[in-house]
Short mmCIF file of C-alpha atoms in Angstrom, two decimals:
data_model
loop_
_atom_site.label_atom_id
_atom_site.label_comp_id
_atom_site.label_asym_id
_atom_site.label_seq_id
_atom_site.Cartn_x
_atom_site.Cartn_y
_atom_site.Cartn_z
CA MET A 1 -64.50 27.16 -60.59
CA MET A 2 -64.83 23.86 -62.40
CA PRO A 3 -68.30 22.72 -63.39
CA ASN A 4 -69.64 19.97 -61.16
CA HIS A 5 -70.04 17.44 -63.96
CA PRO A 6 -67.26 18.15 -66.45
CA ARG A 7 -67.42 16.30 -69.76
CA GLY A 8 -64.99 13.49 -70.39
CA ALA A 9 -61.90 13.98 -72.57
CA LYS A 10 -63.47 11.63 -75.08
CA SER A 11 -66.55 13.77 -75.69
CA PRO A 12 -65.49 17.37 -76.17
CA ARG A 13 -68.77 18.33 -77.81
CA LEU A 14 -72.09 16.73 -77.01
CA THR A 15 -75.63 17.52 -78.04
CA PRO A 16 -78.07 18.09 -75.15
CA LYS A 17 -79.38 14.57 -75.77
CA GLY A 18 -75.87 13.14 -75.79
CA ARG A 19 -75.08 14.95 -72.59
CA ALA A 20 -78.21 13.53 -70.95
CA THR A 21 -77.27 10.00 -72.01
CA ARG A 22 -73.73 10.42 -70.76
CA GLU A 23 -75.02 11.78 -67.44
CA ARG A 24 -77.43 8.85 -67.10
CA ILE A 25 -74.51 6.44 -67.52
CA VAL A 26 -72.40 8.29 -64.95
CA ALA A 27 -75.25 8.51 -62.44
CA ALA A 28 -75.94 4.76 -62.78
CA ALA A 29 -72.24 3.98 -62.38
CA ALA A 30 -72.01 6.21 -59.29
CA ARG A 31 -74.98 4.45 -57.68
CA LEU A 32 -73.55 1.00 -58.38
CA MET A 33 -70.03 1.91 -57.28
CA THR A 34 -71.27 3.39 -54.02
CA ARG A 35 -73.12 0.17 -53.28
CA GLN A 36 -70.70 -2.47 -54.49
CA GLY A 37 -67.37 -0.71 -54.92
CA VAL A 38 -65.50 0.34 -58.05
CA GLY A 39 -63.85 -3.06 -58.47
CA GLY A 40 -67.14 -4.88 -57.93
CA THR A 41 -68.90 -2.95 -60.69
CA THR A 42 -68.67 -4.04 -64.32
CA LEU A 43 -69.37 -1.95 -67.43
CA GLU A 44 -72.05 -4.50 -68.27
CA GLN A 45 -73.86 -3.77 -64.97
CA VAL A 46 -73.61 -0.03 -65.65
CA ARG A 47 -74.95 -0.51 -69.17
CA GLU A 48 -77.95 -2.42 -67.83
CA ALA A 49 -78.67 0.00 -64.98
CA ALA A 50 -78.46 3.02 -67.31
CA GLU A 51 -80.57 1.21 -69.94
CA VAL A 52 -78.20 1.96 -72.80
CA SER A 53 -76.39 -0.23 -75.30
CA GLY A 54 -72.78 -1.33 -74.88
CA SER A 55 -71.78 0.76 -77.91
CA GLN A 56 -73.27 3.84 -76.21
CA VAL A 57 -71.11 3.27 -73.14
CA TYR A 58 -68.04 3.06 -75.38
CA HIS A 59 -69.16 6.08 -77.33
CA TYR A 60 -68.88 8.23 -74.20
CA PHE A 61 -66.10 6.48 -72.29
CA ALA A 62 -62.82 5.00 -73.47
CA GLY A 63 -63.17 2.29 -70.81
CA LYS A 64 -63.85 1.68 -67.15
CA GLN A 65 -61.03 3.92 -65.92
CA ASP A 66 -62.44 6.81 -67.93
CA LEU A 67 -65.89 6.17 -66.46
CA VAL A 68 -64.50 6.01 -62.89
CA ARG A 69 -62.97 9.43 -63.37
CA ALA A 70 -66.31 10.82 -64.51
CA VAL A 71 -67.92 9.23 -61.45
CA VAL A 72 -65.44 11.03 -59.19
CA ALA A 73 -66.33 14.40 -60.77
CA TYR A 74 -70.04 13.60 -60.54
CA THR A 75 -69.81 12.48 -56.90
CA ARG A 76 -67.88 15.57 -55.94
CA GLY A 77 -70.62 17.74 -57.41
CA ASP A 78 -73.26 15.71 -55.61
CA VAL A 79 -71.56 15.78 -52.20
CA LEU A 80 -70.92 19.52 -52.27
CA GLU A 81 -74.37 20.33 -53.64
CA MET A 82 -76.05 18.28 -50.91
CA GLN A 83 -74.44 20.47 -48.23
CA GLN A 84 -75.37 23.77 -49.85
CA PRO A 85 -76.48 26.27 -48.62
CA LEU A 86 -75.32 25.19 -45.11
CA LEU A 87 -71.69 25.18 -46.28
CA SER A 88 -71.76 28.90 -46.97
CA HIS A 89 -72.71 29.77 -43.38
CA LEU A 90 -69.84 28.22 -41.47
CA ASP A 91 -68.66 31.59 -40.08
CA SER A 92 -70.32 31.22 -36.67
CA LEU A 93 -70.76 28.47 -34.09
CA ALA A 94 -74.49 28.50 -34.88
CA GLY A 95 -73.76 28.03 -38.59
CA LEU A 96 -71.30 25.22 -37.87
CA ARG A 97 -73.87 23.49 -35.69
CA ALA A 98 -76.56 23.83 -38.35
CA TRP A 99 -74.20 22.21 -40.87
CA ARG A 100 -73.48 19.43 -38.39
CA ASP A 101 -77.23 18.91 -37.83
CA GLY A 102 -77.86 18.80 -41.58
CA ILE A 103 -75.21 16.13 -42.10
CA VAL A 104 -76.50 13.99 -39.23
CA ALA A 105 -80.10 14.34 -40.45
CA HIS A 106 -79.01 13.27 -43.93
CA GLN A 107 -77.41 10.12 -42.49
CA VAL A 108 -80.56 9.39 -40.51
CA SER A 109 -82.58 9.68 -43.73
CA LEU A 110 -80.21 7.18 -45.40
CA GLY A 111 -80.39 4.71 -42.50
CA CYS A 112 -76.63 5.33 -42.07
CA ARG A 113 -75.98 3.64 -45.41
CA GLY A 114 -73.38 4.70 -47.96
CA GLY A 115 -70.91 6.63 -45.81
CA CYS A 116 -69.19 9.41 -47.77
CA PRO A 117 -69.31 8.37 -51.44
CA LEU A 118 -66.27 10.55 -52.16
CA GLY A 119 -64.19 9.12 -49.31
CA ALA A 120 -65.08 5.55 -50.30
CA LEU A 121 -64.17 6.21 -53.93
CA GLY A 122 -60.89 7.79 -52.82
CA ALA A 123 -59.92 4.87 -50.60
CA GLU A 124 -60.67 2.40 -53.35
CA VAL A 125 -58.84 4.11 -56.23
CA ALA A 126 -55.94 5.60 -54.25
CA GLU A 127 -53.50 2.72 -54.65
CA HIS A 128 -54.06 1.84 -58.28
CA ASP A 129 -55.22 4.93 -60.18
CA ALA A 130 -53.04 7.94 -59.41
CA PHE A 131 -55.05 10.18 -61.72
CA ALA A 132 -58.38 9.34 -60.09
CA ARG A 133 -56.76 9.76 -56.66
CA GLY A 134 -55.70 13.25 -57.75
CA LEU A 135 -59.27 14.07 -58.77
CA VAL A 136 -60.56 12.95 -55.35
CA ALA A 137 -57.79 14.95 -53.66
CA GLU A 138 -58.87 18.06 -55.60
CA ALA A 139 -62.47 17.46 -54.61
CA PHE A 140 -61.47 17.29 -50.95
CA ASP A 141 -59.37 20.46 -51.39
CA ARG A 142 -62.41 22.29 -52.63
CA TRP A 143 -64.55 20.96 -49.78
CA GLU A 144 -61.85 22.04 -47.31
CA ASP A 145 -61.78 25.50 -48.96
CA GLU A 146 -65.48 25.91 -48.29
CA ILE A 147 -65.14 24.98 -44.61
CA ARG A 148 -62.01 27.10 -44.25
CA ALA A 149 -63.73 30.19 -45.67
CA GLY A 150 -66.13 30.31 -42.72
CA LEU A 151 -63.46 29.77 -40.09
CA ARG A 152 -61.16 32.32 -41.70
CA ALA A 153 -63.98 34.86 -41.63
CA MET A 154 -64.37 34.28 -37.88
CA HIS A 155 -60.60 34.62 -37.51
CA GLU A 156 -60.51 37.87 -39.51
CA ARG A 157 -63.29 39.33 -37.37
CA GLY A 158 -61.09 38.64 -34.33
CA GLU A 159 -63.47 36.08 -32.85
CA PHE A 160 -60.79 33.52 -31.98
CA THR A 161 -58.29 33.66 -29.12
CA PRO A 162 -54.68 34.44 -30.14
CA GLY A 163 -52.76 31.55 -31.69
CA THR A 164 -55.83 29.89 -33.24
CA ASP A 165 -55.20 28.50 -36.73
CA PRO A 166 -58.50 28.53 -38.65
CA ASP A 167 -57.03 26.39 -41.44
CA ALA A 168 -56.15 23.64 -38.98
CA LEU A 169 -59.67 23.78 -37.53
CA ALA A 170 -61.14 23.39 -41.03
CA LEU A 171 -58.96 20.37 -41.80
CA ALA A 172 -59.77 18.84 -38.40
CA LEU A 173 -63.49 19.29 -39.08
CA LEU A 174 -63.28 17.66 -42.50
CA SER A 175 -61.30 14.75 -41.00
CA ALA A 176 -63.77 14.35 -38.15
CA LEU A 177 -66.58 14.33 -40.70
CA GLN A 178 -64.88 11.66 -42.81
CA GLY A 179 -63.97 9.43 -39.89
CA GLY A 180 -67.38 9.91 -38.32
CA LEU A 181 -69.15 9.05 -41.58
CA LEU A 182 -67.04 5.93 -42.06
CA LEU A 183 -67.71 4.61 -38.55
CA THR A 184 -71.39 5.57 -38.87
CA GLN A 185 -71.60 3.55 -42.08
CA ILE A 186 -69.87 0.56 -40.49
CA GLN A 187 -71.76 0.71 -37.17
CA ARG A 188 -75.08 1.74 -38.76
CA ALA A 189 -75.53 4.36 -36.03
CA THR A 190 -75.05 8.12 -36.05
CA LEU A 191 -73.24 8.19 -32.70
CA PRO A 192 -69.70 8.20 -34.18
CA LEU A 193 -70.55 11.00 -36.62
CA GLU A 194 -72.24 13.08 -33.91
CA THR A 195 -69.43 12.52 -31.43
CA ALA A 196 -66.68 13.31 -33.95
CA LEU A 197 -68.29 16.55 -35.09
CA ASP A 198 -69.45 17.63 -31.62
CA THR A 199 -65.97 17.12 -30.17
CA THR A 200 -64.36 19.21 -32.89
CA LEU A 201 -67.04 21.89 -32.54
CA ALA A 202 -66.53 21.86 -28.75
CA TYR A 203 -62.83 22.46 -29.34
CA ILE A 204 -63.62 25.32 -31.74
CA GLY A 205 -65.89 26.67 -28.99
CA THR A 206 -62.94 26.76 -26.57
CA ARG A 207 -61.08 28.96 -29.09
CA VAL A 208 -63.85 31.55 -29.39
CA ARG A 209 -63.35 34.67 -27.25
CA GLY A 210 -65.69 34.66 -24.26
CA MET B 1 -60.80 -12.53 -26.42
CA MET B 2 -61.00 -13.86 -29.96
CA PRO B 3 -57.77 -15.02 -31.57
CA ASN B 4 -56.46 -12.54 -34.13
CA HIS B 5 -56.63 -14.98 -37.04
CA PRO B 6 -59.57 -17.28 -36.34
CA ARG B 7 -59.97 -20.31 -38.58
CA GLY B 8 -62.72 -20.28 -41.16
CA ALA B 9 -65.95 -22.15 -40.61
CA LYS B 10 -64.95 -24.45 -43.44
CA SER B 11 -61.76 -25.71 -41.77
CA PRO B 12 -62.51 -26.51 -38.13
CA ARG B 13 -59.34 -28.57 -37.74
CA LEU B 14 -56.12 -27.89 -39.58
CA THR B 15 -52.64 -29.37 -39.33
CA PRO B 16 -49.86 -26.84 -38.68
CA LYS B 17 -48.97 -27.08 -42.38
CA GLY B 18 -52.59 -26.56 -43.36
CA ARG B 19 -52.84 -23.58 -41.09
CA ALA B 20 -49.71 -22.07 -42.64
CA THR B 21 -51.08 -22.53 -46.16
CA ARG B 22 -54.41 -21.02 -45.17
CA GLU B 23 -52.65 -18.07 -43.56
CA ARG B 24 -50.51 -17.55 -46.69
CA ILE B 25 -53.67 -17.35 -48.78
CA VAL B 26 -55.30 -14.86 -46.39
CA ALA B 27 -52.17 -12.70 -46.18
CA ALA B 28 -51.89 -12.59 -49.99
CA ALA B 29 -55.58 -11.73 -50.29
CA ALA B 30 -55.24 -8.96 -47.67
CA ARG B 31 -52.31 -7.42 -49.55
CA LEU B 32 -54.12 -7.50 -52.88
CA MET B 33 -57.42 -6.20 -51.44
CA THR B 34 -55.67 -3.30 -49.72
CA ARG B 35 -54.08 -2.31 -52.99
CA GLN B 36 -56.87 -2.90 -55.47
CA GLY B 37 -60.02 -3.25 -53.43
CA VAL B 38 -62.12 -6.29 -52.59
CA GLY B 39 -64.13 -6.08 -55.81
CA GLY B 40 -60.98 -5.60 -57.90
CA THR B 41 -59.36 -8.77 -56.53
CA THR B 42 -60.11 -12.18 -58.05
CA LEU B 43 -59.55 -15.60 -56.47
CA GLU B 44 -57.22 -16.34 -59.40
CA GLN B 45 -55.00 -13.37 -58.44
CA VAL B 46 -54.98 -14.53 -54.81
CA ARG B 47 -54.08 -18.06 -55.89
CA GLU B 48 -51.16 -16.76 -57.95
CA ALA B 49 -49.89 -14.36 -55.27
CA ALA B 50 -50.08 -17.06 -52.56
CA GLU B 51 -48.46 -19.60 -54.92
CA VAL B 52 -51.05 -22.28 -54.27
CA SER B 53 -53.34 -24.27 -56.53
CA GLY B 54 -56.95 -23.38 -57.19
CA SER B 55 -58.09 -26.51 -55.40
CA GLN B 56 -56.11 -25.45 -52.32
CA VAL B 57 -57.96 -22.13 -52.24
CA TYR B 58 -61.26 -23.98 -52.40
CA HIS B 59 -60.09 -26.44 -49.77
CA TYR B 60 -59.80 -23.64 -47.22
CA PHE B 61 -62.51 -21.24 -48.40
CA ALA B 62 -66.03 -21.87 -49.64
CA GLY B 63 -65.64 -18.92 -52.01
CA LYS B 64 -64.62 -15.31 -52.24
CA GLN B 65 -67.05 -14.10 -49.57
CA ASP B 66 -65.61 -16.62 -47.12
CA LEU B 67 -62.09 -15.41 -47.96
CA VAL B 68 -63.10 -11.75 -47.52
CA ARG B 69 -64.34 -12.55 -44.02
CA ALA B 70 -61.02 -14.19 -43.17
CA VAL B 71 -59.25 -11.10 -44.53
CA VAL B 72 -61.27 -8.88 -42.19
CA ALA B 73 -60.23 -10.98 -39.17
CA TYR B 74 -56.62 -11.02 -40.34
CA THR B 75 -56.54 -7.25 -40.95
CA ARG B 76 -58.07 -6.54 -37.56
CA GLY B 77 -55.29 -8.55 -35.92
CA ASP B 78 -52.68 -6.75 -37.99
CA VAL B 79 -53.98 -3.24 -37.30
CA LEU B 80 -54.25 -3.74 -33.54
CA GLU B 81 -50.91 -5.55 -33.30
CA MET B 82 -49.16 -2.73 -35.16
CA GLN B 83 -50.25 -0.24 -32.48
CA GLN B 84 -49.17 -2.38 -29.53
CA PRO B 85 -47.72 -1.61 -27.05
CA LEU B 86 -48.58 2.10 -27.55
CA LEU B 87 -52.30 1.32 -27.27
CA SER B 88 -51.94 0.11 -23.70
CA HIS B 89 -50.53 3.45 -22.49
CA LEU B 90 -53.30 5.84 -23.47
CA ASP B 91 -53.99 6.84 -19.86
CA SER B 92 -52.03 10.10 -19.98
CA LEU B 93 -51.56 12.99 -22.40
CA ALA B 94 -47.96 11.84 -22.88
CA GLY B 95 -49.12 8.32 -23.74
CA LEU B 96 -51.76 9.64 -26.13
CA ARG B 97 -49.13 11.79 -27.85
CA ALA B 98 -46.74 8.85 -28.15
CA TRP B 99 -49.52 6.81 -29.80
CA ARG B 100 -50.21 9.70 -32.18
CA ASP B 101 -46.50 9.97 -33.01
CA GLY B 102 -46.28 6.23 -33.67
CA ILE B 103 -49.23 6.33 -36.08
CA VAL B 104 -47.84 9.33 -37.95
CA ALA B 105 -44.36 7.75 -38.16
CA HIS B 106 -45.93 4.57 -39.53
CA GLN B 107 -47.66 6.57 -42.28
CA VAL B 108 -44.40 8.33 -43.11
CA SER B 109 -42.72 4.92 -43.44
CA LEU B 110 -45.49 3.84 -45.86
CA GLY B 111 -45.25 7.02 -47.95
CA CYS B 112 -48.85 7.70 -46.85
CA ARG B 113 -50.02 4.72 -48.89
CA GLY B 114 -52.78 2.31 -47.90
CA GLY B 115 -54.80 4.40 -45.42
CA CYS B 116 -56.44 2.25 -42.76
CA PRO B 117 -56.83 -1.26 -44.23
CA LEU B 118 -59.72 -1.95 -41.84
CA GLY B 119 -61.57 1.27 -42.68
CA ALA B 120 -61.15 0.69 -46.41
CA LEU B 121 -62.41 -2.90 -46.13
CA GLY B 122 -65.37 -1.71 -44.07
CA ALA B 123 -66.37 0.98 -46.56
CA GLU B 124 -66.17 -1.47 -49.43
CA VAL B 125 -68.13 -4.36 -47.91
CA ALA B 126 -70.64 -2.32 -45.86
CA GLU B 127 -73.36 -2.08 -48.49
CA HIS B 128 -73.30 -5.60 -49.88
CA ASP B 129 -72.06 -8.02 -47.20
CA ALA B 130 -73.85 -7.47 -43.89
CA PHE B 131 -71.91 -10.24 -42.19
CA ALA B 132 -68.51 -8.84 -43.19
CA ARG B 133 -69.70 -5.37 -42.16
CA GLY B 134 -70.53 -6.82 -38.74
CA LEU B 135 -67.03 -8.26 -38.46
CA VAL B 136 -65.49 -4.88 -39.26
CA ALA B 137 -67.86 -3.22 -36.77
CA GLU B 138 -66.69 -5.67 -34.08
CA ALA B 139 -63.07 -4.97 -34.93
CA PHE B 140 -63.68 -1.23 -34.54
CA ASP B 141 -65.50 -1.89 -31.25
CA ARG B 142 -62.45 -3.68 -29.92
CA TRP B 143 -60.16 -0.88 -31.11
CA GLU B 144 -62.45 1.67 -29.44
CA ASP B 145 -62.37 -0.43 -26.22
CA GLU B 146 -58.59 -0.18 -26.14
CA ILE B 147 -58.62 3.60 -26.56
CA ARG B 148 -61.46 3.97 -24.07
CA ALA B 149 -59.62 1.99 -21.40
CA GLY B 150 -56.91 4.64 -21.18
CA LEU B 151 -59.31 7.58 -21.09
CA ARG B 152 -61.52 5.87 -18.52
CA ALA B 153 -58.47 5.32 -16.32
CA MET B 154 -57.74 9.05 -16.45
CA HIS B 155 -61.39 9.73 -15.66
CA GLU B 156 -61.40 7.33 -12.69
CA ARG B 157 -58.28 8.97 -11.30
CA GLY B 158 -60.18 12.27 -11.36
CA GLU B 159 -57.90 13.85 -13.93
CA PHE B 160 -60.71 15.34 -16.06
CA THR B 161 -62.85 18.37 -15.29
CA PRO B 162 -66.46 17.58 -14.27
CA GLY B 163 -68.80 16.67 -17.10
CA THR B 164 -66.10 15.05 -19.24
CA ASP B 165 -67.24 11.87 -21.00
CA PRO B 166 -64.20 9.64 -21.56
CA ASP B 167 -66.16 7.33 -23.87
CA ALA B 168 -67.02 10.22 -26.17
CA LEU B 169 -63.38 11.29 -26.23
CA ALA B 170 -62.35 7.75 -27.22
CA LEU B 171 -64.86 7.61 -30.07
CA ALA B 172 -63.84 11.09 -31.23
CA LEU B 173 -60.18 9.99 -31.26
CA LEU B 174 -60.92 6.88 -33.31
CA SER B 175 -63.01 8.95 -35.75
CA ALA B 176 -60.28 11.58 -36.06
CA LEU B 177 -57.79 8.80 -36.71
CA GLN B 178 -59.96 7.24 -39.41
CA GLY B 179 -60.74 10.53 -41.14
CA GLY B 180 -57.14 11.67 -40.87
CA LEU B 181 -55.84 8.40 -42.32
CA LEU B 182 -58.29 8.57 -45.21
CA LEU B 183 -57.36 12.15 -46.14
CA THR B 184 -53.67 11.34 -45.65
CA GLN B 185 -54.00 8.43 -48.07
CA ILE B 186 -55.83 10.57 -50.63
CA GLN B 187 -53.59 13.65 -50.28
CA ARG B 188 -50.38 11.63 -49.82
CA ALA B 189 -49.37 13.91 -46.95
CA THR B 190 -49.51 13.42 -43.18
CA LEU B 191 -50.93 16.89 -42.49
CA PRO B 192 -54.59 15.77 -42.28
CA LEU B 193 -53.73 12.90 -39.91
CA GLU B 194 -51.56 15.12 -37.71
CA THR B 195 -54.14 17.91 -37.64
CA ALA B 196 -57.05 15.59 -36.88
CA LEU B 197 -55.26 13.86 -34.00
CA ASP B 198 -53.65 17.03 -32.63
CA THR B 199 -56.97 18.86 -32.57
CA THR B 200 -58.66 16.04 -30.66
CA LEU B 201 -55.71 15.77 -28.28
CA ALA B 202 -55.82 19.55 -27.77
CA TYR B 203 -59.48 19.24 -26.84
CA ILE B 204 -58.68 16.42 -24.42
CA GLY B 205 -56.01 18.73 -22.99
CA THR B 206 -58.66 21.38 -22.27
CA ARG B 207 -60.55 18.77 -20.21
CA VAL B 208 -57.59 17.85 -18.01
CA ARG B 209 -57.54 19.58 -14.60
CA GLY B 210 -54.89 22.30 -14.52
#
């Protein structure tokens, strides 16, 4: 398992203080990029928000692309951490519903702002930074793995009707979550997120043995 | 019904030639913004891609924000047009499947690049341009209306089992489409899109009277 906040290629060995400074830069960049997009965020804005000097930014990152990649790793850690421990109990309808409730409650607490930071990053980098796109793809793979583990456990316990593909259900749930979060961000209402997840959970319910 | 490519507030009356120039600028901006994001696209790049002078850009648009809003209207027209006439036949499982097949085939033809241009625009502008976010929200409302019309027709003909909410099914379908397109763009594979739509269609299938 990769650490949530891996160090950049440019800084193979950092002192605890150096690591804290680097993390402060990445956290500031992640906040800015979630709000105004990757392309709308300059290194100068990041420098200011993180309260470091320009030479410090360049000490830790070769350039903006390098920083964006660190932001992807950081955001992935953040997104997965936020859902723990609910993510590890997706092996029952009750656990799936609790996860759904947690995600909806989180959006309510955010006023439906921000959408999925990982999905937004992915959409923005996908067509012009193949490496960063690959990092986001890996992050989604890991997220999908976590959802799949619960559904596979249900499958292995014989809880689904014959012909049910737990992997497809996991991918459908992650897609519903992403689409629901996007529409919830754009509409500033949780209805799309709730409807997307509830519909997929209702379908999973139809596949559970009576 | 609003026209697909409404004129900007800054140019209430345009000659046919003026309209063509304006449209060339918006189309070039839409292409660039889909590839490199709104924040990553400068007016200078748009000017070059559209092969117009800087003063022409400023003749038609008060500034970048004004251009972004025109891009949203343009993209909305493009996205909805691309799905016609499949969108107007969503009042049967066969019609819904044909729409799904058309969307998947379109992604195959694009090599899974680009995702949903409207969703990507929405995610990028949502947190820093409330007016543009509203335009994207309206565009999604209209898209949802089109999907809902088919499902409501099925409902009115009594084709669903009691308790089925056709509006919820429409919103779930649009969410599945958005999430599936995003993951398909990031993974460069149509499996997420296919799985998301197929799962929602399978659920709709369980609600159709046998």
